[in-house]
Amino acid sequence: MNDMPTPASIGLSREDLPNSYIGRSVPRPNVPKLVQGRATYTDDVAVPRLVHAAFLRSPHAHARIVAIDTAAAAKVPGVVRVFTGADLAKVCDPWVATLEHLKGMKSAPQYPLPLERATWQGEPVVAVVADSRAAAEDGVAALAVEWEPLAAQLDMETALDPGAVVIHPALGDNLVFTRTAEKGDVAAAFASAHKVVEATFVTGRHTGVTLEARSILADYNRAEGTLTVHHSTQAPHMMQGVFAKQLRMEEGAVRVICKDVGGSFGIKVHVYPDEVAVAAMARIMGRPVKFVADRFESFVSDIHARDHRIKGRIAVDAEGKILGFDIDDRTGIGPYSVYPRTSAIEGNQVVNLCGGPYDFANYRCTTTVVFQNKTPTCQYRAVGHPIATAVTEGLVDLAAEALGMDPIEIRRRNLIRDDAYPYTSPPGMRFEGLSHHAALAKLLEMVPVERIRADQAEQRRRGVHRGLGFASFIELTNPSPFMYGIGGARISAQDGATVRMDPDGSVVVLSGVTEQGQGTDGILRQIVAHGVGVPVERVKVITGDTQTTPYGGGTWACRGAGIGGEAALQSAIALKQQILQVAGTMLQAAPGSLDIVMGEVVERETGRARMPLGELGRIVYFRGDTLPKDLARELVQTRHFITKEYPFAFTNGIQASWVEVDVETGIVKLLEHWCVEDCGRVINPLLVDEQVRGGIVQGLGGALYEHCVYDEQGNLLTTTMADYLVPMSAEMPEMHVGHVETPTNESLLGAKGAGEAGTAGAPAALMNAINDALRPLGARVTEQPFTPARILAALGRI
Amino acid sequence: MKWPAFAYERASTLQDVWRLRAEHGEGARLVAGGQTLLATLAFRLSEPSVLVDITRIEALRGVTVQGSTLRIGALTRHAELGRDPLVARHAPLLAEAVPYIAHPAIRNRGTIGGSLAYADPAAELPACVVALDATLVLASPAGERRVAAREFFTGLLETALKPDELIAAVEVPAATPASRSAIVEVARRSGDYAMAGLAASLSLGADGRVSAPRLVYFGVGNGPVLAAGASAALEGKALDAGAIAAAQAALARDIDPPSDLHGPPEMKRHLARVLTARALSRFLPAAEAAS
């Protein structure tokens, strides 16, 4: 009974099917609610005395606020109150988004509403609170703000030049952070190389576009001294801490609830000034205040990401062995580093991840992170990965081309061997166990390369240009405190789960990880059903409430399954053991001779049913008098989990993209896409496949369509869904997903993250496919998004 | 954003429209499909005092053939245009254009009158009616007047509509056996506004010679651009590669595209040339024989 459970002893291997819920495509419990419109998003929460906020946003990229006249706005029918930055600063402290382990990083204090200057077009400047959102917007229209426009620093390339506009004079310059990782002897490797090739890559600034916009309803109860916040967020416990700290309250006096959240993609794990302003206004007014961003506001105020220019070189020997990478990355992050994760992580990830799939000795990579007067950037799905993968895989393909080598062959020669683990990469990333060669082999089983190459040759004769591209990748998941905690951020890398059995034998799990549509609830239910031994329908999952769930970090960086899932499994197993102790006493059997199968206590050896859990529950809860006095009878267990051996559980995979480029119009048609990834133990194959597909779509979106375009004055031009092009189903290719499973030994469950793999590799695979198509025409594109204009320009047609 | 406050009135007849317009003056705006107007209201780009709903006015509905003219009521929705047998037979260009217009939900509500009145330079229907040499029937309290489609579009989002008028119908000369038409466009995604598009109409004589060619480009100017030079280059010519090349060459003087989010003017010029060949190639003898 007290033996440590192992993956084999609890039936986590595929061979245990069908008696296991692990590895089965069990339907998600929340889908009917979501598709029937019965979800409770923040905007659906009804409370008495509610007022609505709308914001006047800066029309300038950089301007001094000379005067704000609120008199007319205050008289608009329905308007309750108008708040300026100075009003909110009385109750709300500013924040500075730096992390101590990012040496030398600096940023400026950010207020919910700025006191003196607006530093990006779209920054919230004045808030109007009214009886309805429409009335609040009427109030905003009646505000009179006198601006003194200032010169704006828009171009990241000139942000550190002598003539640059220093956005925060107190900081001295626009440098946020720089880091160089260096290993081996890069100069010597490049000097002695058979071939050196180089290219400059650009990844386009884009954003997350969640179906449900950012939403918050904050309610300060003066009688209790408590702040209750309904919030569309990925990290309720983190936000609890943020609201408490900024509003000078005890953490325990703040409760953050997120019922249903309609998509996040990393967009909803940050501190937004307009959202903190709403909490501050609720604190001042002593009544609930709601703000739901409209799509205009989302485009100018949701975090942007991926605004990078990367110069890269690769050195190879005559056999195609990679000798080294030499990379220089620059990124502009807007006027503030975003709290509390900071906006230096994306560049830092580029340094950590370039060259990631490959075994090579010499590495130099520098990131330079600068301020600019555009919307702040921060972590968005697959932070830094698509950038690092595009640079790495773009350079590997260029090297193959220079050597006249097949792109598959150069990868086969350089991917880290599957028996080389544990392995430490040149920038210091430690890999517990990856499967690059197994993934490549699996991919080649799925991709009909010979048929495709024959078709490609045939089509070229007819003037049709098709291309096949590959991209290997690694993905960082299950982060430990090495990601944020060691830098001083109150972001939990640990997560907890409480699992209890109620009198009728049903089970409830309360988890610190959260659900935003990706299926966290679904896998938690499967894990707990498996761990306790009950039908999956008998498990209820509760997430997203700081007052009822165990403390945790929430769902981001691919940690829901790996961290939250393991905590749930451990607590489920503990509950099962507790139940069997009680059952053993009732049935006068050794607990170790019993098991729980589908809600029934059974004899382990024979499977003979002994007692339904409902009967056990009845006796424990209503006839406890019949049990021995000293019997421990708490049918509830809580476990927390944190990774300890490795800072991150890396995963890996490889993608392939097959495209047709219309060389007359520059339009890229996506024909087919493949991805093989290794997220360790697969809990729900359908969910993992859908995560991978969705991730691929988001990666393809950034590579083909999505782009936050600014004019020369720093005005965002792409502020509607007609101008900011998201990937749509009509243009998406047929996608094939395969898996290799290398479970992590850090946990019993063995799960790593799966949510970002698709996004990490898709842009690089697509870029290589387009360039494969264009190669006979002597054209190449390296600047995302790969628009018709850029492809036609590369072809010399315009 | 939320709409500003406004009143709503439903007109059952044209007389209701004239009365409501007289009452509310410039504050009155007509709403039919609402696919453009309602979005601009949410953007608070305009603040009308009253919306006059004209969707129930019978006089503005229906598709009929009168002699050699196809009359399409202004309230005909894009989806109706796409499935109407009379349109398919007598103005196949319009039926062919429908799938290019946005998405099904928008096609189910948007109307031809609304599209023509808004005159978006990248929209398909304005270019089609110019290519078909259609006539717009404009109604006002004073009665009806007819304006040739090519005269109707006067500038960026500007038309010949007077403040007291509305579009009642579009009259299209019915296609003959010699008629040929095609619409082609390049858009980033299906349903997007075209980066460049071409609605082409011409007659092919028994001798294979082109007459009355009308090449109308969209997404490349302030409105639908009837390419006089390119059209003239085809007039009277046997349609072949040389004639197509001549039309492409002449196009340089016909269009003066602006740059937009998708690319520079030269890209639109290039795409217009590509589309010229793609549209006209459909009428080459070999292509017609194959189809």
Tab-separated table of N, CA, C and O in Angstrom, chain A residues 20-67:
chain	number	residue	atom	x	y	z
A	20	SER	N	-7.741	2.798	-18.782
A	20	SER	CA	-7.070	4.011	-18.351
A	20	SER	C	-7.723	5.209	-19.024
A	20	SER	O	-8.170	5.131	-20.162
A	21	TYR	N	-7.753	6.318	-18.306
A	21	TYR	CA	-8.205	7.561	-18.932
A	21	TYR	C	-7.031	8.357	-19.485
A	21	TYR	O	-7.224	9.395	-20.078
A	22	ILE	N	-5.826	7.870	-19.236
A	22	ILE	CA	-4.660	8.574	-19.760
A	22	ILE	C	-4.368	8.039	-21.152
A	22	ILE	O	-4.227	6.838	-21.345
A	23	GLY	N	-4.290	8.950	-22.111
A	23	GLY	CA	-4.045	8.517	-23.477
A	23	GLY	C	-5.316	8.298	-24.270
A	23	GLY	O	-5.277	7.732	-25.349
A	24	ARG	N	-6.436	8.721	-23.731
A	24	ARG	CA	-7.712	8.545	-24.423
A	24	ARG	C	-8.329	9.883	-24.791
A	24	ARG	O	-8.300	10.821	-24.013
A	25	SER	N	-8.948	9.914	-25.947
A	25	SER	CA	-9.578	11.161	-26.405
A	25	SER	C	-10.966	11.292	-25.801
A	25	SER	O	-11.977	11.131	-26.474
A	26	VAL	N	-10.994	11.585	-24.504
A	26	VAL	CA	-12.261	11.761	-23.799
A	26	VAL	C	-12.798	13.158	-24.122
A	26	VAL	O	-12.055	14.132	-24.075
A	27	PRO	N	-14.084	13.270	-24.477
A	27	PRO	CA	-14.624	14.612	-24.772
A	27	PRO	C	-14.474	15.559	-23.583
A	27	PRO	O	-14.530	15.137	-22.426
A	28	ARG	N	-14.301	16.825	-23.897
A	28	ARG	CA	-14.105	17.823	-22.835
A	28	ARG	C	-15.444	18.155	-22.184
A	28	ARG	O	-16.441	18.337	-22.868
A	29	PRO	N	-15.439	18.280	-20.834
A	29	PRO	CA	-16.707	18.520	-20.144
A	29	PRO	C	-17.312	19.890	-20.421
A	29	PRO	O	-18.519	20.067	-20.316
A	30	ASN	N	-16.480	20.872	-20.799
A	30	ASN	CA	-17.028	22.231	-20.912
A	30	ASN	C	-17.466	22.584	-22.331
A	30	ASN	O	-17.937	23.690	-22.576
A	31	VAL	N	-17.341	21.648	-23.257
A	31	VAL	CA	-17.659	22.002	-24.645
A	31	VAL	C	-19.145	22.324	-24.856
A	31	VAL	O	-19.467	23.332	-25.490
A	32	PRO	N	-20.081	21.491	-24.321
A	32	PRO	CA	-21.497	21.855	-24.540
A	32	PRO	C	-21.812	23.263	-24.040
A	32	PRO	O	-22.502	24.032	-24.716
A	33	LYS	N	-21.274	23.598	-22.881
A	33	LYS	CA	-21.510	24.930	-22.328
A	33	LYS	C	-20.982	26.017	-23.268
A	33	LYS	O	-21.650	27.028	-23.519
A	34	LEU	N	-19.807	25.795	-23.811
A	34	LEU	CA	-19.208	26.817	-24.668
A	34	LEU	C	-19.965	26.961	-25.985
A	34	LEU	O	-20.216	28.064	-26.447
A	35	VAL	N	-20.355	25.834	-26.581
A	35	VAL	CA	-21.001	25.943	-27.890
A	35	VAL	C	-22.483	26.279	-27.782
A	35	VAL	O	-23.086	26.727	-28.751
A	36	GLN	N	-23.071	26.079	-26.597
A	36	GLN	CA	-24.478	26.446	-26.432
A	36	GLN	C	-24.645	27.872	-25.900
A	36	GLN	O	-25.750	28.302	-25.605
A	37	GLY	N	-23.535	28.573	-25.753
A	37	GLY	CA	-23.639	29.954	-25.277
A	37	GLY	C	-23.983	30.066	-23.810
A	37	GLY	O	-24.545	31.063	-23.372
A	38	ARG	N	-23.685	29.008	-23.039
A	38	ARG	CA	-24.016	29.045	-21.614
A	38	ARG	C	-22.789	29.250	-20.741
A	38	ARG	O	-22.817	28.998	-19.541
A	39	ALA	N	-21.715	29.688	-21.333
A	39	ALA	CA	-20.526	29.989	-20.542
A	39	ALA	C	-20.732	31.296	-19.787
A	39	ALA	O	-21.622	32.082	-20.114
A	40	THR	N	-19.931	31.514	-18.766
A	40	THR	CA	-19.977	32.763	-18.015
A	40	THR	C	-18.658	33.496	-18.205
A	40	THR	O	-17.693	33.257	-17.486
A	41	TYR	N	-18.616	34.332	-19.215
A	41	TYR	CA	-17.446	35.194	-19.394
A	41	TYR	C	-17.587	36.386	-18.451
A	41	TYR	O	-18.668	36.641	-17.904
A	42	THR	N	-16.510	37.110	-18.312
A	42	THR	CA	-16.538	38.246	-17.382
A	42	THR	C	-17.689	39.190	-17.718
A	42	THR	O	-18.370	39.702	-16.827
A	43	ASP	N	-17.927	39.393	-19.003
A	43	ASP	CA	-18.984	40.322	-19.400
A	43	ASP	C	-20.374	39.785	-19.058
A	43	ASP	O	-21.352	40.520	-19.089
A	44	ASP	N	-20.473	38.486	-18.765
A	44	ASP	CA	-21.762	37.895	-18.408
A	44	ASP	C	-22.069	38.000	-16.923
A	44	ASP	O	-23.175	37.659	-16.490
A	45	VAL	N	-21.080	38.411	-16.139
A	45	VAL	CA	-21.284	38.470	-14.689
A	45	VAL	C	-22.164	39.675	-14.364
A	45	VAL	O	-21.862	40.800	-14.771
A	46	ALA	N	-23.276	39.423	-13.700
A	46	ALA	CA	-24.205	40.507	-13.351
A	46	ALA	C	-24.096	40.800	-11.860
A	46	ALA	O	-24.202	39.894	-11.040
A	47	VAL	N	-23.858	42.036	-11.529
A	47	VAL	CA	-23.818	42.449	-10.118
A	47	VAL	C	-24.604	43.745	-9.967
A	47	VAL	O	-24.684	44.531	-10.910
A	48	PRO	N	-25.183	43.961	-8.806
A	48	PRO	CA	-25.910	45.224	-8.600
A	48	PRO	C	-24.961	46.416	-8.549
A	48	PRO	O	-23.796	46.261	-8.221
A	49	ARG	N	-25.469	47.575	-8.882
A	49	ARG	CA	-24.749	48.855	-8.761
A	49	ARG	C	-23.573	48.962	-9.708
A	49	ARG	O	-22.628	49.701	-9.471
A	50	LEU	N	-23.629	48.199	-10.797
A	50	LEU	CA	-22.492	48.170	-11.722
A	50	LEU	C	-22.402	49.457	-12.524
A	50	LEU	O	-23.407	49.964	-13.008
A	51	VAL	N	-21.182	49.950	-12.676
A	51	VAL	CA	-20.918	51.050	-13.609
A	51	VAL	C	-19.851	50.607	-14.608
A	51	VAL	O	-19.136	49.621	-14.381
A	52	HIS	N	-19.783	51.320	-15.730
A	52	HIS	CA	-18.951	50.901	-16.860
A	52	HIS	C	-17.889	51.953	-17.148
A	52	HIS	O	-18.160	53.145	-17.090
A	53	ALA	N	-16.709	51.464	-17.490
A	53	ALA	CA	-15.601	52.382	-17.777
A	53	ALA	C	-15.295	52.400	-19.267
A	53	ALA	O	-15.395	51.390	-19.958
A	54	ALA	N	-14.921	53.575	-19.735
A	54	ALA	CA	-14.359	53.723	-21.086
A	54	ALA	C	-13.166	54.655	-20.961
A	54	ALA	O	-13.111	55.486	-20.043
A	55	PHE	N	-12.226	54.513	-21.863
A	55	PHE	CA	-10.979	55.270	-21.752
A	55	PHE	C	-10.766	56.184	-22.935
A	55	PHE	O	-10.996	55.797	-24.087
A	56	LEU	N	-10.287	57.390	-22.632
A	56	LEU	CA	-9.709	58.213	-23.685
A	56	LEU	C	-8.280	57.741	-23.858
A	56	LEU	O	-7.530	57.649	-22.888
A	57	ARG	N	-7.929	57.406	-25.084
A	57	ARG	CA	-6.593	56.880	-25.368
A	57	ARG	C	-5.790	57.895	-26.167
A	57	ARG	O	-6.361	58.661	-26.956
A	58	SER	N	-4.507	57.882	-25.958
A	58	SER	CA	-3.658	58.879	-26.600
A	58	SER	C	-3.743	58.771	-28.115
A	58	SER	O	-3.550	57.705	-28.678
A	59	PRO	N	-4.011	59.913	-28.785
A	59	PRO	CA	-3.985	59.914	-30.254
A	59	PRO	C	-2.561	60.095	-30.784
A	59	PRO	O	-2.360	60.074	-31.986
A	60	HIS	N	-1.612	60.279	-29.880
A	60	HIS	CA	-0.220	60.529	-30.290
A	60	HIS	C	0.692	59.410	-29.804
A	60	HIS	O	0.471	58.846	-28.732
A	61	ALA	N	1.737	59.161	-30.564
A	61	ALA	CA	2.725	58.168	-30.146
A	61	ALA	C	3.512	58.662	-28.934
A	61	ALA	O	3.978	57.875	-28.114
A	62	HIS	N	3.668	59.967	-28.855
A	62	HIS	CA	4.439	60.550	-27.749
A	62	HIS	C	3.966	61.989	-27.585
A	62	HIS	O	4.042	62.775	-28.538
A	63	ALA	N	3.446	62.316	-26.445
A	63	ALA	CA	2.943	63.677	-26.258
A	63	ALA	C	2.882	64.010	-24.779
A	63	ALA	O	2.644	63.141	-23.935
A	64	ARG	N	3.117	65.289	-24.492
A	64	ARG	CA	2.950	65.760	-23.127
A	64	ARG	C	1.481	66.115	-22.918
A	64	ARG	O	0.832	66.670	-23.809
A	65	ILE	N	0.979	65.723	-21.760
A	65	ILE	CA	-0.409	66.060	-21.417
A	65	ILE	C	-0.375	67.444	-20.773
A	65	ILE	O	0.086	67.602	-19.641
A	66	VAL	N	-0.823	68.446	-21.528
A	66	VAL	CA	-0.751	69.824	-21.018
A	66	VAL	C	-1.894	70.078	-20.042
A	66	VAL	O	-1.695	70.598	-18.952
A	67	ALA	N	-3.091	69.705	-20.426
A	67	ALA	CA	-4.253	69.958	-19.561
A	67	ALA	C	-5.369	68.982	-19.922
A	67	ALA	O	-5.505	68.592	-21.085
